[in-house]
Coordinates of C-alpha atoms and ligand atoms in Angstrom, one line a residue:
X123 CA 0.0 0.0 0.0
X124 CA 2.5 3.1 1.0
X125 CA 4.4 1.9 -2.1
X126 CA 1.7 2.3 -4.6
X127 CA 1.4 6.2 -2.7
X128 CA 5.1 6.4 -3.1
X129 CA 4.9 5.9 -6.8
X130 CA 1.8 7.5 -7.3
X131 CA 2.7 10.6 -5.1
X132 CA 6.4 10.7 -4.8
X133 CA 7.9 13.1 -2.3
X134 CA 9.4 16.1 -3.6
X135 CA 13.6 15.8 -2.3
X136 CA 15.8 18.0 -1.8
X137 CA 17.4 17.8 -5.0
X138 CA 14.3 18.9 -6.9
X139 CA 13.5 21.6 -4.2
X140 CA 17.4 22.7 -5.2
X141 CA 16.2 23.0 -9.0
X142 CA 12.6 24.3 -8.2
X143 CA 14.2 27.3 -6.6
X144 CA 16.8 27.7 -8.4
X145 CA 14.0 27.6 -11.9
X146 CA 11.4 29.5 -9.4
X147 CA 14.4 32.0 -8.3
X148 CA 15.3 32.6 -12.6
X149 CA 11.5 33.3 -13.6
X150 CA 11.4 35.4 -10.7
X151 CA 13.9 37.7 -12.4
X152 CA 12.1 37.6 -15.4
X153 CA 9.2 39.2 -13.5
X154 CA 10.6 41.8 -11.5
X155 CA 12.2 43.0 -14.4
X156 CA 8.7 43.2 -16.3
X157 CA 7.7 44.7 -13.3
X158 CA 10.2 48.0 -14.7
X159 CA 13.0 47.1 -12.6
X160 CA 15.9 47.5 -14.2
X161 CA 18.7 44.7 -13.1
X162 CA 22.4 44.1 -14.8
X163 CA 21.4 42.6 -17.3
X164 CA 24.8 41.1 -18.3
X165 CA 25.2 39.2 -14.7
X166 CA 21.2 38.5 -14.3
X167 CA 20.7 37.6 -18.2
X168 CA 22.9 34.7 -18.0
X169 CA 21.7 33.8 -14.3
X170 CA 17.9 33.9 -15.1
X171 CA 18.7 31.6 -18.9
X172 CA 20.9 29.4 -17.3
X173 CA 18.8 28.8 -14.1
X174 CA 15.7 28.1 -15.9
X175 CA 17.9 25.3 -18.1
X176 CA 19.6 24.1 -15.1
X177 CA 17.2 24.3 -12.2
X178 CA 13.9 22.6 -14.3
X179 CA 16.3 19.7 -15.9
X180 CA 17.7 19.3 -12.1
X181 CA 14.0 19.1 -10.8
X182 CA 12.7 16.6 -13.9
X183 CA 15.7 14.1 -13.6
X184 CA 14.8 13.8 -9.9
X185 CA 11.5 13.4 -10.1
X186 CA 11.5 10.8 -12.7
X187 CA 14.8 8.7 -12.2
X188 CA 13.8 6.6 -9.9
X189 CA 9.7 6.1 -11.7
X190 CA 9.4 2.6 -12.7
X191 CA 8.7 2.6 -16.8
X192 CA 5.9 3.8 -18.2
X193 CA 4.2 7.4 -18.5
X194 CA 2.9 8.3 -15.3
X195 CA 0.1 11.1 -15.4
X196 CA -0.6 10.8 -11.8
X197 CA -2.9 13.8 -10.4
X198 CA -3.7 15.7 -13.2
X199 CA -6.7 15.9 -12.1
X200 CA -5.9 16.6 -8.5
X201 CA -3.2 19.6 -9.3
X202 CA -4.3 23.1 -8.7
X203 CA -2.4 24.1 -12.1
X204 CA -3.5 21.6 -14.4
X205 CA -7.0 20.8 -13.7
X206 CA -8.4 24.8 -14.0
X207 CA -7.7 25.3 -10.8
X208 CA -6.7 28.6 -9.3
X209 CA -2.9 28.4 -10.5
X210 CA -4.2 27.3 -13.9
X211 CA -5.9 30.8 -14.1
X212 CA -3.5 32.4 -12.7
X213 CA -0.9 31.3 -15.7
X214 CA -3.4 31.3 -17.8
X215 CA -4.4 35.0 -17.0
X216 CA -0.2 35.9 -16.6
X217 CA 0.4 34.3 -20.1
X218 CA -2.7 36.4 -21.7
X219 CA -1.4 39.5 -20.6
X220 CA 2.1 39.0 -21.6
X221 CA 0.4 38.0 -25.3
X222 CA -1.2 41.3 -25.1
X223 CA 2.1 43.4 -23.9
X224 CA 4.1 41.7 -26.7
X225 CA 1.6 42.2 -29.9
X226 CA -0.3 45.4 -28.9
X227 CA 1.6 47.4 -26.2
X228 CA 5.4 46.6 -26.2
X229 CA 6.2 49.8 -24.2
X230 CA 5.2 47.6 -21.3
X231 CA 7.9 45.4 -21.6
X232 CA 10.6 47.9 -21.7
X233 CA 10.9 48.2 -25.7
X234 CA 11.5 51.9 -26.2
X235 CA 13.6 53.1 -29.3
X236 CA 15.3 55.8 -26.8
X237 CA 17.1 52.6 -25.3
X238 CA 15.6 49.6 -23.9
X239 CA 14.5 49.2 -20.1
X240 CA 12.9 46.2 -17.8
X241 CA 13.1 42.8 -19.5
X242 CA 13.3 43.6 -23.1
X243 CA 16.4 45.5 -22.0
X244 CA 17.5 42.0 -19.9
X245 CA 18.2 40.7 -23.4
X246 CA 20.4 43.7 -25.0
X247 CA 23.5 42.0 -24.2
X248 CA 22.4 38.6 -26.1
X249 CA 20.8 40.7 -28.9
X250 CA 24.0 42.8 -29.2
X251 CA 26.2 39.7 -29.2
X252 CA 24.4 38.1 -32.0
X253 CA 23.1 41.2 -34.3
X254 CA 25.1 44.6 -32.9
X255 CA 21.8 46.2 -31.9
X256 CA 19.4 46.5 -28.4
X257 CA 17.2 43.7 -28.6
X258 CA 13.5 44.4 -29.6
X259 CA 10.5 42.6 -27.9
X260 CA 10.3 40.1 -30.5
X261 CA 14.2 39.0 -29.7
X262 CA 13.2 38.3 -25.7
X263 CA 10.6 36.2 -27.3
X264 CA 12.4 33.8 -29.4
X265 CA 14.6 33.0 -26.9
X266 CA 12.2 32.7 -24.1
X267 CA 10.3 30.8 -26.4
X268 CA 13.1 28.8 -27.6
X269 CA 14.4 28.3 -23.8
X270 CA 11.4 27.0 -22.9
X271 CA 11.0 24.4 -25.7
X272 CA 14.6 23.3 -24.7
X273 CA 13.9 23.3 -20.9
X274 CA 11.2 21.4 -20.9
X275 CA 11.8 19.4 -23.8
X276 CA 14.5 17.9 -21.3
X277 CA 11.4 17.3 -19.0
X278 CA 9.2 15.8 -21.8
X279 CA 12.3 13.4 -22.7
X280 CA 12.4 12.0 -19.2
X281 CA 9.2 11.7 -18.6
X282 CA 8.8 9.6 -22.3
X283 CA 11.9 8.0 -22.2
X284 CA 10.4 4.6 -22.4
X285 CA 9.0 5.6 -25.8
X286 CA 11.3 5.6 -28.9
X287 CA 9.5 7.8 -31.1
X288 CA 8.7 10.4 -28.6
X289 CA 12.5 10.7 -27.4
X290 CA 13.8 11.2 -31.3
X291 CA 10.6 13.3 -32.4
X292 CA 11.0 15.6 -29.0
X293 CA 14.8 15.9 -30.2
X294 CA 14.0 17.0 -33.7
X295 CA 11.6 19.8 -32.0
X296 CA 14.5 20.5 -30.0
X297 CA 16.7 20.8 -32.8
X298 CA 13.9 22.3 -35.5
X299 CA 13.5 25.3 -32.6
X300 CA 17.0 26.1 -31.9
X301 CA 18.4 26.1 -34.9
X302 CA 16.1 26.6 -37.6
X303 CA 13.7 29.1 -35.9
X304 CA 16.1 30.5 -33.6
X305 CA 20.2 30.6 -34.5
X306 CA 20.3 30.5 -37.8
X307 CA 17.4 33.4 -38.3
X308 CA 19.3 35.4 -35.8
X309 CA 23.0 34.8 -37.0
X310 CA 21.9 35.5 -40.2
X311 CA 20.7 39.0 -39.5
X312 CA 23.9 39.5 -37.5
X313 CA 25.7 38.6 -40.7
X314 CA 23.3 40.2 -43.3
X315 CA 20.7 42.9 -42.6
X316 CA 19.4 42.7 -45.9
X317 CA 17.5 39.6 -45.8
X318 CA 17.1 39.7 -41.9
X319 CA 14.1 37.2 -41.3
X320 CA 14.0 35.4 -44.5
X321 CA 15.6 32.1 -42.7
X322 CA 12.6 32.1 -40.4
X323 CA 10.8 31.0 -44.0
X324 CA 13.2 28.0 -43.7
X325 CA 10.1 26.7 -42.0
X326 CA 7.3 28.6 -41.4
X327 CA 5.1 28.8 -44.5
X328 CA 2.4 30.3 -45.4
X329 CA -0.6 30.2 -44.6
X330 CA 1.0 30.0 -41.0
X331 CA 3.2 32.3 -42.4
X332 CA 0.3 34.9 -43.3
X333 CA 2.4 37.8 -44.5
X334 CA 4.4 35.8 -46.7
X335 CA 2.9 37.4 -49.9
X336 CA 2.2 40.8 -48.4
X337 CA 3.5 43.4 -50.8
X338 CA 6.4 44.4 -48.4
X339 CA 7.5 41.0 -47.7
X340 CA 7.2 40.2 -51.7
X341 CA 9.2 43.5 -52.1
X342 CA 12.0 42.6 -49.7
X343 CA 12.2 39.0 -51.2
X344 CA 12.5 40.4 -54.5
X345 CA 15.3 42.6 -54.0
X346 CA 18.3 40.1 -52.9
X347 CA 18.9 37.1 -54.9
X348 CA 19.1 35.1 -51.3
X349 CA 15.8 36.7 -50.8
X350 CA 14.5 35.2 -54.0
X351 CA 15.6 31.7 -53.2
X352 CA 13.6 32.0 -50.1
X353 CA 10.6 33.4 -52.4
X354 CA 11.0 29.9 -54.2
X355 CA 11.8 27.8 -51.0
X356 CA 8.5 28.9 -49.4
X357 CA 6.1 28.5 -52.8
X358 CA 7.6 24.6 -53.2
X359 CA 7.3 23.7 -49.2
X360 CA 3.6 24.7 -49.5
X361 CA 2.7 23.4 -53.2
X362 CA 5.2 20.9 -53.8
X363 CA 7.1 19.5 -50.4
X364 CA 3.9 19.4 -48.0
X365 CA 1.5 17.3 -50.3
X366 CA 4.3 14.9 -50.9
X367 CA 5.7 13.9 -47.4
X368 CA 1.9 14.5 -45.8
X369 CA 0.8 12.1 -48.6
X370 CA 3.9 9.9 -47.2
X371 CA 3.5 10.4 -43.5
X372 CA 0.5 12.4 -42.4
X373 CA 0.9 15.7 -41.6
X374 CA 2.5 14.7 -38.0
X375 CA 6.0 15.2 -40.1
X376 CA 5.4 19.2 -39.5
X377 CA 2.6 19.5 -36.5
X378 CA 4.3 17.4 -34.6
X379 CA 8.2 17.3 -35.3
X380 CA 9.2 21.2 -37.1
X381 CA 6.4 23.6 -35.9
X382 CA 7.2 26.2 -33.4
X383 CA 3.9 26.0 -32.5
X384 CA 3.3 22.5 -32.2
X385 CA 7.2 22.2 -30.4
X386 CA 5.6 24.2 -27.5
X387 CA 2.4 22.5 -27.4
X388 CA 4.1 19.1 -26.8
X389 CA 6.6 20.5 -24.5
X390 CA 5.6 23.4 -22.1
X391 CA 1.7 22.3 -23.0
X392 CA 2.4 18.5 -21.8
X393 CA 1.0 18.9 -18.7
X394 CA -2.8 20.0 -20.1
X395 CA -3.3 18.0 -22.7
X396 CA -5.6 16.3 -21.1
X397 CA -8.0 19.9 -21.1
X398 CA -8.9 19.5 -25.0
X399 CA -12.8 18.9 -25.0
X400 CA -13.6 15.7 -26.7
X401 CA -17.2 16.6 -27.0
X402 CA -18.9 15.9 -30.2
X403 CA -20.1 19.0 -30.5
X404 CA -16.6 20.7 -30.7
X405 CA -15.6 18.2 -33.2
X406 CA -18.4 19.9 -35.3
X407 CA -17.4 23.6 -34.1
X408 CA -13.6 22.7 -34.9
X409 CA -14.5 21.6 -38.3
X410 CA -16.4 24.8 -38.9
X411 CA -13.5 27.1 -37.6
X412 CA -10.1 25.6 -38.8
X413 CA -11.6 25.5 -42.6
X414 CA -13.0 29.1 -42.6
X415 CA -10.0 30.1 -41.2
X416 CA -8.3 28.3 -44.1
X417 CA -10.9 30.2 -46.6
X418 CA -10.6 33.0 -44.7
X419 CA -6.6 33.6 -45.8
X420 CA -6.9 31.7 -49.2
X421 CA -9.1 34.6 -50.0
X422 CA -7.2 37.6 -47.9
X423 CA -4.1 36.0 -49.9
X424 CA -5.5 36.0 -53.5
X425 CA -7.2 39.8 -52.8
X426 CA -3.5 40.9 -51.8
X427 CA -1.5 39.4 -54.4
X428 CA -4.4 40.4 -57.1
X429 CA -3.6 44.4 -55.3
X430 CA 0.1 43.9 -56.1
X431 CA 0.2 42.9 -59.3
X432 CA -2.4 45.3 -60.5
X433 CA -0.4 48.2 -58.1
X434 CA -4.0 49.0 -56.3
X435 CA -5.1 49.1 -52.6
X436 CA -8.3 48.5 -53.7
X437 CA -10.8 45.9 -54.7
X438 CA -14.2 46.4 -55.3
X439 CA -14.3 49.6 -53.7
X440 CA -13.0 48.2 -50.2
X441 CA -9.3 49.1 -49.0
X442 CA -7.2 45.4 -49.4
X443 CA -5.1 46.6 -46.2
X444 CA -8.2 47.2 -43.7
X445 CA -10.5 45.3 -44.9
X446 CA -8.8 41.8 -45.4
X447 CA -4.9 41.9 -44.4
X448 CA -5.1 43.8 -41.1
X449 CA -8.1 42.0 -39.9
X450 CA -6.8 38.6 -40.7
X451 CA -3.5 39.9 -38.5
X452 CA -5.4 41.1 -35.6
X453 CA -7.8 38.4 -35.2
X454 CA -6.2 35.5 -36.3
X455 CA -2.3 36.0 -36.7
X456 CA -2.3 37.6 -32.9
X457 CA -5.5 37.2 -30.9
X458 CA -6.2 33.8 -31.8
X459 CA -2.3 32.0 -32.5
X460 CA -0.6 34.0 -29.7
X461 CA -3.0 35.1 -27.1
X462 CA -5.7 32.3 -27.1
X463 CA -3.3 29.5 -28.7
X464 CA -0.9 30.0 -25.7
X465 CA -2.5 32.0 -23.2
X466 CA -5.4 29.5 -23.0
X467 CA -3.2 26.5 -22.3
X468 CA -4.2 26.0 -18.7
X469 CA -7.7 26.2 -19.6
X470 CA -8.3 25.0 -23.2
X471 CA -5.7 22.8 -23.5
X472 CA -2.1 22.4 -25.3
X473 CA -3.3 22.8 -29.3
X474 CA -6.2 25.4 -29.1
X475 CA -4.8 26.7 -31.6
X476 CA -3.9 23.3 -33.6
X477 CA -6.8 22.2 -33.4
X478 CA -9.4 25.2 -34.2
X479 CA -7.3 27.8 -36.0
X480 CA -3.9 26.9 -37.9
X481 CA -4.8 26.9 -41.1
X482 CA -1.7 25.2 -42.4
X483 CA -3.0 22.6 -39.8
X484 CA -6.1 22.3 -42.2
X485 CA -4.6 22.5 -45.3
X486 CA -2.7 19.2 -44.3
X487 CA -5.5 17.9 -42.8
X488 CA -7.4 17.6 -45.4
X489 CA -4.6 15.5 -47.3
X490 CA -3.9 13.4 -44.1
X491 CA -7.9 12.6 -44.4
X492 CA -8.0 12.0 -48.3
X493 CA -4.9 10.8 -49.7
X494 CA -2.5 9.9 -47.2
X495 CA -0.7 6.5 -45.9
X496 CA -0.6 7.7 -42.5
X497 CA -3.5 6.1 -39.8
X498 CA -3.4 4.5 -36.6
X499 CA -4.2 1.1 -36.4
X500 CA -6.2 -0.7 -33.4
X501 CA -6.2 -4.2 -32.2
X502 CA -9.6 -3.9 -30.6
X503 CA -9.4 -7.5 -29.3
X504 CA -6.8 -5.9 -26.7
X505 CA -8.5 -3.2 -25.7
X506 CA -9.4 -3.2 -22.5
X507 CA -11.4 0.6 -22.3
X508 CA -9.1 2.1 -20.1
X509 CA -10.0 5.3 -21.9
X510 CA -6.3 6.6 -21.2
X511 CA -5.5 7.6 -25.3
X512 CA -8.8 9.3 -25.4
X513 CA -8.3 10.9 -22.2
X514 CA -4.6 12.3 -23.3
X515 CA -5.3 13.1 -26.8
X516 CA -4.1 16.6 -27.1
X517 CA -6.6 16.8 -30.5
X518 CA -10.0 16.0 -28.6
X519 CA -10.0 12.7 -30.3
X520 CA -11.9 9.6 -28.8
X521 CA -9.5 7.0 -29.6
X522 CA -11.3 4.7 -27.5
X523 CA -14.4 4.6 -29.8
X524 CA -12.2 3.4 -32.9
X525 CA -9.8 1.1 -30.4
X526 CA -13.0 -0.3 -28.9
X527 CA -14.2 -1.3 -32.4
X528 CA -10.9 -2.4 -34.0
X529 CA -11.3 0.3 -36.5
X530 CA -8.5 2.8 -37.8
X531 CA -7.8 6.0 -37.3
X532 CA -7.8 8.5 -39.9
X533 CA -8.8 12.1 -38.6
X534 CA -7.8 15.3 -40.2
X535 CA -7.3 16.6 -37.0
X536 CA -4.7 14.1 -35.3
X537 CA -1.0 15.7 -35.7
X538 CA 0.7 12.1 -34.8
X539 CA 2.0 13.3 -31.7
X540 CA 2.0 9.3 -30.9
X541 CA 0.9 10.2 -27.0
X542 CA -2.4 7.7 -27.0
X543 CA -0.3 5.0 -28.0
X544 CA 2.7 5.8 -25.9
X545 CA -0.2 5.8 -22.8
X546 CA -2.5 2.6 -23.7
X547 CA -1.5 0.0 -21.5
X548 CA -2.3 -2.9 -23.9
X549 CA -0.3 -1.3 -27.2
X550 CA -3.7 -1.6 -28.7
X551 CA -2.7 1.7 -31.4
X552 CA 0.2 1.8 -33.7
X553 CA 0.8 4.6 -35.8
X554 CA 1.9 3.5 -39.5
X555 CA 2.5 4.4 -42.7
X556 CA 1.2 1.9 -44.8
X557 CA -0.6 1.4 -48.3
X558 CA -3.4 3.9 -49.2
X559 CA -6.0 0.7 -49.3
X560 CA -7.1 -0.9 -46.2
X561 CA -7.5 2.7 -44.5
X562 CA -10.9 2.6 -42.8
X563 CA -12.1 6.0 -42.3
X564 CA -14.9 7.8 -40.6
Ligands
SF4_1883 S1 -5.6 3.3 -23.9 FE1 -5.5 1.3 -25.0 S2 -6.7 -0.1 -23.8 FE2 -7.2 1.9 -23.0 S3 -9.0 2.5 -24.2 FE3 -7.3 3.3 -25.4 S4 -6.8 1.7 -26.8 FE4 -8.1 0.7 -25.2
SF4_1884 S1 -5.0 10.5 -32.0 FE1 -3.1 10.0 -30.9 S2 -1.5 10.7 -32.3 FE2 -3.4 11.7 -33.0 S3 -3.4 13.7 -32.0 FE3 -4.5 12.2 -30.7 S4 -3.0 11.5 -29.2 FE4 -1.8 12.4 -30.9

């Protein structure tokens, strides 16, 4: 009996109380200094980075080295934070306002052209290093954001390292983040300011990429050859390179392995997965949404590129900027991917976002549902109900009701993060690549 507490409910030691405060003590920084305290940033930059790295990778090694194997979910339920309780709202409410500070009101972080103050200003130092200049909200960003994945990616690692596929697909987030989205992007501006954020394209296409073919980014593409390439690079990911390995692999090759999106979800939104509805009725709603929203910048895209070509702002008496582009940036670019996607976590669950909005996430979709190799299969005889896959898929899908029925799984929606299978106790679901006929859909 006190073992199956111990397991269940291990005591915290003093090793991971050592990396909670030192972790606690970092993002503690990072908050007095929103907060318009001013510190030295070159001693408490490197302090709060390295103490977030070190102090949650101390704290996840403890708490899991000594777990017998298998995933252990243990009090999700029961924890303040990730069952909507009053911590979850609390982050949930911190995370929303920092959304709103970094797309609307970035004079609340310290970002001031007359020379950088609270914790935009923390980052100069890093920002100087790699580019020459004072860092700009968006620099504290990325490499919060990229910390983050990499911090808790260690967490995520220990925590699956039973699993195979989720210990090399959490690595090639890892890797994806910090070098694609992250080094290269900024090394390259450091080296070249005429093509500054063209390597972010190395990745991020449109239509998650919305302003790809807006006229200034057209314009800038257009005027370096390197810029060009990139102009080329991101046509062929989205007409040429998606179809083909989506058609190979589902579209888990990108949700759930390259996107900066989908890299925080798995990582730093691991603990609410289990928060995505898996109502029928949002299945409907989610439908509705993530393929309007797909319409919705098919169209704003076509209206802009027909305004470039034919030099006008205008079409059909309506202004292209106000009318389609800036709404599309406010509402869905920023309120929905950044404030709701992320802010919403503790609340919504880890792939609001995912699931209801990206429409790169729907364009693939529909390939992974119509002419893809990609499913899951199910050995209903095995299945014992448990409800566990349902219970920790991050999409809202009811595994259960296709592993309870032997059927496969092919779902627009599911970005192969492999997590139902990893957690079904009877390796009932397999995720395969296999011949087109012989997929079962519903
Ligand atoms: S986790 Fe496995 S055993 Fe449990 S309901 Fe799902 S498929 Fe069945
Ligand atoms: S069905 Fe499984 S692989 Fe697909 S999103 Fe849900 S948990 Fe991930």
């Amino acid at each position: 009996m006190n073992d199956s507490i111990s397991i269940a409910n291990p005591k915290t030691d003093i090793l991971q109380k050592v990396g909670l405060l030192l972790a606690g003590t970092s993002v503690l920084i990072l908050l007095i200094t929103w907060a318009g305290v001013t510190l030295d940033s070159s001693i408490f930059l490197p302090i709060s980075l390295m103490g977030i790295l070190i102090g949650t990778s101390i704290y996840s090694f403890q708490k899991y080295k000594n777990l017998p194997a298998g995933i252990k979910n243990n009090g999700v339920y029961q924890t303040s934070l990730t069952n909507r309780g009053a911590i979850g709202w609390v982050v949930g409410i911190v995370l929303t306002g920092f959304y709103i500070f970094l797309y609307w009101f970035p004079e609340m972080l310290g970002q001031s052209k007359e020379g950088n103050t609270g914790i935009v200003a923390l980052f100069d130092p890093l920002s100087i290093f790699f580019k020459s200049q004072a860092a700009t909200q968006w620099f504290m960003y990325g490499t919060l954001y990229t910390l983050i994945i990499i911090s808790l990616g260690v967490k995520f690692m220990l925590k699956y390292r039973h699993n195979r596929y989720q210990l090399i697909r959490t690595i090639v987030v890892v890797i994806s983040q910090l070098f694609l989205a992250y080094l290269i992007p900024e090394i390259m501006e450091g080296m070249n300011s005429d093509s500054p954020y063209f390597a972010k394209d190395l990745k991020n296409m449109w239509p998650l990429n919305y302003y790809f073919f807006e006229p200034w980014h057209l314009k800038n593409m257009q005027a370096s050859s390197s810029g060009m390439i990139f102009l080329v690079w991101g046509i062929l990911l989205f007409a040429v390179v998606t179809p083909i390995i989506t058609y190979f692999a589902g579209k888990r090759w990108y949700c759930s392995w390259v996107c900066g999106c989908g890299g925080l979800a798995e990582t730093a939104g691991d603990p609410f997965r289990h928060l995505s509805s898996k109502k029928l009725s949002v299945w409907k709603n989610e439908r509705w949404m993530i393929h309007l929203i797909m319409v919705f910048i098919f169209v704003v895209t076509a209206v802009t590129l027909y305004g470039y070509f034919a030099g006008t702002g205008q079409i059909f008496g309506m202004s292209i900027g106000s009318t389609f582009r800036k709404p599309y940036a406010f509402l869905i670019g920023a309120m929905f991917s950044g404030v709701i996607g992320v802010g919403f976590y503790p609340l919504l669950g880890n792939r609001v976002w995912c699931r209801f909005g990206c429409p790169l996430a729907g364009y693939m979709g529909l390939i992974q549902r119509f002419k893809s190799r990609f499913r899951i299969t199910t050995n209903g005889g095995q299945c014992i109900s448990c409800g566990n896959c349902s219970t920790y898929c991050e999409q809202g899908i009811d595994v259960r009701w296709y592993a309870q029925r032997g059927e496969n799984i092919v779902r627009s929606s599911c970005v192969g993060c492999g997590i139902c299978s990893a957690v079904c106790p009877r390796g009932v679901l397999k995720l395969e690549n296999g011949p087109k006929k012989g997929r079962n859909s519903v």
